[in-house]
Amino acid sequence: MKELVAIAEQVAARLIARKQTIAVAESSAGGLISASLLAVPGASAYFLGGAVVYTREARRALMDISDEGMKGFRSSSEPYAQLLAERMRSRFGSDWGLSETGAAGPTGNRYGDAAGHSCMAITGPASEVMTLETGSNDRFANMEVFAATAMKLLLRRLEG
């Protein structure tokens, strides 16, 4: 968790310097992204909110994305990660939206993705989507790597 907080501290410093805000939607990271960002003192200056969108029910209730709204999308995919990031950004009116969706393990998901598969996206002044494959079935290790990678993705955009 210390590595996650160290990355979050860098993200926080840049968001504060830019006077920008973020909202986070995460799935297989299980809240580690939000927890890391909130562990930094002064988080209320940049963190507007987050949601763990782990199930279909959570997607409907927290993101207001119906089954009909999922037509053409598949969970644990880059287009879905981008949709989540955009939805968080618009719902919270934040400068940045960050999302993560995947399969932490120890087995893959029902869509055929192996354990260690994660898609993440940022939207805002710059946007990027990526897929990560850890090749590991260690659930918690994958959760930590997913969270760290998502925050590093944001950090690169904040630096560039």
Short mmCIF file of C-alpha atoms in Angstrom, two decimals:
data_model
loop_
_atom_site.label_atom_id
_atom_site.label_comp_id
_atom_site.label_asym_id
_atom_site.label_seq_id
_atom_site.Cartn_x
_atom_site.Cartn_y
_atom_site.Cartn_z
CA MET A 1 0.00 0.00 0.00
CA LYS A 2 2.96 2.31 0.61
CA GLU A 3 3.87 2.27 -3.11
CA LEU A 4 0.27 3.20 -3.98
CA VAL A 5 0.27 6.13 -1.56
CA ALA A 6 3.64 7.31 -2.92
CA ILE A 7 2.18 7.42 -6.43
CA ALA A 8 -0.98 9.08 -5.09
CA GLU A 9 1.13 11.78 -3.43
CA GLN A 10 2.66 12.65 -6.81
CA VAL A 11 -0.78 12.70 -8.45
CA ALA A 12 -2.16 14.86 -5.62
CA ALA A 13 0.68 17.39 -5.87
CA ARG A 14 0.07 17.84 -9.58
CA LEU A 15 -3.71 18.05 -9.27
CA ILE A 16 -3.40 20.62 -6.49
CA ALA A 17 -0.83 22.67 -8.43
CA ARG A 18 -3.17 22.69 -11.44
CA LYS A 19 -6.25 23.32 -9.26
CA GLN A 20 -7.89 20.29 -10.90
CA THR A 21 -10.19 17.58 -9.62
CA ILE A 22 -10.75 13.88 -10.23
CA ALA A 23 -13.50 11.27 -9.90
CA VAL A 24 -12.75 7.53 -9.99
CA ALA A 25 -14.66 4.42 -11.05
CA GLU A 26 -12.93 1.14 -10.33
CA SER A 27 -13.88 -2.50 -10.45
CA SER A 28 -11.22 -5.14 -9.90
CA ALA A 29 -8.92 -2.68 -8.08
CA GLY A 30 -11.62 -2.83 -5.39
CA GLY A 31 -11.30 0.73 -4.13
CA LEU A 32 -7.50 0.81 -3.85
CA ILE A 33 -7.22 3.74 -6.28
CA SER A 34 -9.67 5.85 -4.28
CA ALA A 35 -8.20 4.73 -0.95
CA SER A 36 -4.71 5.69 -2.09
CA LEU A 37 -5.79 9.12 -3.32
CA LEU A 38 -7.72 9.70 -0.10
CA ALA A 39 -4.74 8.67 2.05
CA VAL A 40 -2.96 11.87 1.00
CA PRO A 41 -3.67 14.79 3.36
CA GLY A 42 -5.63 17.53 1.59
CA ALA A 43 -7.49 15.09 -0.68
CA SER A 44 -10.64 17.19 -0.46
CA ALA A 45 -8.92 19.75 -2.71
CA TYR A 46 -8.88 17.34 -5.67
CA PHE A 47 -10.87 14.14 -4.98
CA LEU A 48 -14.58 14.60 -5.73
CA GLY A 49 -15.76 11.01 -5.43
CA GLY A 50 -15.39 7.41 -6.39
CA ALA A 51 -17.32 4.22 -6.93
CA VAL A 52 -16.51 0.54 -6.93
CA VAL A 53 -18.48 -0.64 -9.96
CA TYR A 54 -18.01 -4.37 -9.47
CA THR A 55 -21.35 -5.82 -10.59
CA ARG A 56 -24.16 -5.21 -13.07
CA GLU A 57 -26.24 -3.91 -10.16
CA ALA A 58 -23.51 -1.45 -9.20
CA ARG A 59 -23.20 -0.30 -12.82
CA ARG A 60 -26.94 0.38 -12.94
CA ALA A 61 -27.21 2.06 -9.54
CA LEU A 62 -23.93 3.98 -9.32
CA MET A 63 -23.25 4.81 -12.96
CA ASP A 64 -26.82 4.94 -14.29
CA ILE A 65 -25.84 2.66 -17.18
CA SER A 66 -28.69 0.31 -18.03
CA ASP A 67 -28.35 -3.07 -19.74
CA GLU A 68 -29.62 -1.30 -22.86
CA GLY A 69 -26.89 1.32 -22.42
CA MET A 70 -24.32 -1.49 -22.49
CA LYS A 71 -25.24 -2.50 -26.05
CA GLY A 72 -21.98 -2.64 -27.97
CA PHE A 73 -19.91 -2.67 -24.76
CA ARG A 74 -18.34 -5.51 -22.80
CA SER A 75 -17.12 -5.21 -19.23
CA SER A 76 -13.34 -5.46 -18.84
CA SER A 77 -12.76 -3.77 -22.20
CA GLU A 78 -11.13 -0.51 -23.26
CA PRO A 79 -14.40 1.02 -24.60
CA TYR A 80 -16.13 0.20 -21.29
CA ALA A 81 -13.23 1.68 -19.28
CA GLN A 82 -13.50 4.85 -21.35
CA LEU A 83 -17.28 4.96 -20.82
CA LEU A 84 -16.79 4.68 -17.04
CA ALA A 85 -14.14 7.42 -16.96
CA GLU A 86 -16.32 9.74 -19.05
CA ARG A 87 -19.37 8.99 -16.92
CA MET A 88 -17.53 9.76 -13.67
CA ARG A 89 -16.13 12.99 -15.10
CA SER A 90 -19.53 14.20 -16.26
CA ARG A 91 -21.46 13.08 -13.16
CA PHE A 92 -19.03 14.81 -10.79
CA GLY A 93 -18.09 17.75 -13.02
CA SER A 94 -14.43 16.93 -12.44
CA ASP A 95 -11.49 17.87 -14.61
CA TRP A 96 -10.42 14.22 -14.84
CA GLY A 97 -12.18 10.86 -14.86
CA LEU A 98 -10.20 7.71 -14.09
CA SER A 99 -11.49 4.16 -14.40
CA GLU A 100 -10.31 0.57 -14.12
CA THR A 101 -12.11 -2.68 -14.98
CA GLY A 102 -10.75 -6.20 -15.18
CA ALA A 103 -10.23 -9.63 -13.64
CA ALA A 104 -8.13 -9.73 -10.48
CA GLY A 105 -8.14 -13.51 -10.10
CA PRO A 106 -7.50 -16.17 -9.08
CA THR A 107 -9.52 -17.11 -12.18
CA GLY A 108 -10.52 -15.11 -15.24
CA ASN A 109 -13.88 -13.48 -15.78
CA ARG A 110 -16.96 -14.69 -17.62
CA TYR A 111 -15.93 -12.76 -20.74
CA GLY A 112 -12.88 -14.94 -21.33
CA ASP A 113 -10.27 -12.58 -19.90
CA ALA A 114 -7.51 -14.25 -17.89
CA ALA A 115 -6.73 -13.33 -14.30
CA GLY A 116 -4.47 -10.29 -14.36
CA HIS A 117 -6.37 -8.57 -17.19
CA SER A 118 -7.32 -4.94 -16.64
CA CYS A 119 -8.42 -2.06 -18.85
CA MET A 120 -8.10 1.50 -17.61
CA ALA A 121 -8.89 4.92 -18.95
CA ILE A 122 -8.46 8.57 -18.16
CA THR A 123 -10.53 11.36 -19.64
CA GLY A 124 -10.05 15.07 -19.25
CA PRO A 125 -7.67 17.61 -20.74
CA ALA A 126 -5.92 14.53 -22.16
CA SER A 127 -7.35 11.05 -22.64
CA GLU A 128 -5.80 7.61 -22.82
CA VAL A 129 -6.98 4.01 -22.65
CA MET A 130 -4.82 0.95 -22.07
CA THR A 131 -4.93 -2.76 -21.36
CA LEU A 132 -2.67 -4.48 -18.84
CA GLU A 133 -1.99 -8.22 -18.62
CA THR A 134 0.00 -9.21 -15.52
CA GLY A 135 0.08 -12.95 -16.26
CA SER A 136 -0.54 -13.56 -12.55
CA ASN A 137 -3.50 -15.13 -10.74
CA ASP A 138 -2.56 -13.54 -7.38
CA ARG A 139 -5.72 -11.58 -6.64
CA PHE A 140 -4.40 -8.96 -4.23
CA ALA A 141 -1.11 -8.47 -6.10
CA ASN A 142 -3.15 -7.85 -9.26
CA MET A 143 -5.39 -5.38 -7.45
CA GLU A 144 -2.32 -3.43 -6.33
CA VAL A 145 -0.77 -3.49 -9.82
CA PHE A 146 -4.07 -2.39 -11.40
CA ALA A 147 -4.33 0.56 -8.99
CA ALA A 148 -0.68 1.57 -9.40
CA THR A 149 -0.85 1.36 -13.19
CA ALA A 150 -4.04 3.42 -13.38
CA MET A 151 -2.55 6.15 -11.19
CA LYS A 152 0.72 6.12 -13.19
CA LEU A 153 -1.33 6.50 -16.37
CA LEU A 154 -2.92 9.62 -14.89
CA LEU A 155 0.43 10.87 -13.57
CA ARG A 156 1.99 10.66 -17.05
CA ARG A 157 -0.84 12.80 -18.44
CA LEU A 158 -0.54 15.29 -15.58
CA GLU A 159 3.20 15.61 -16.24
CA GLY A 160 2.81 15.89 -20.01
#
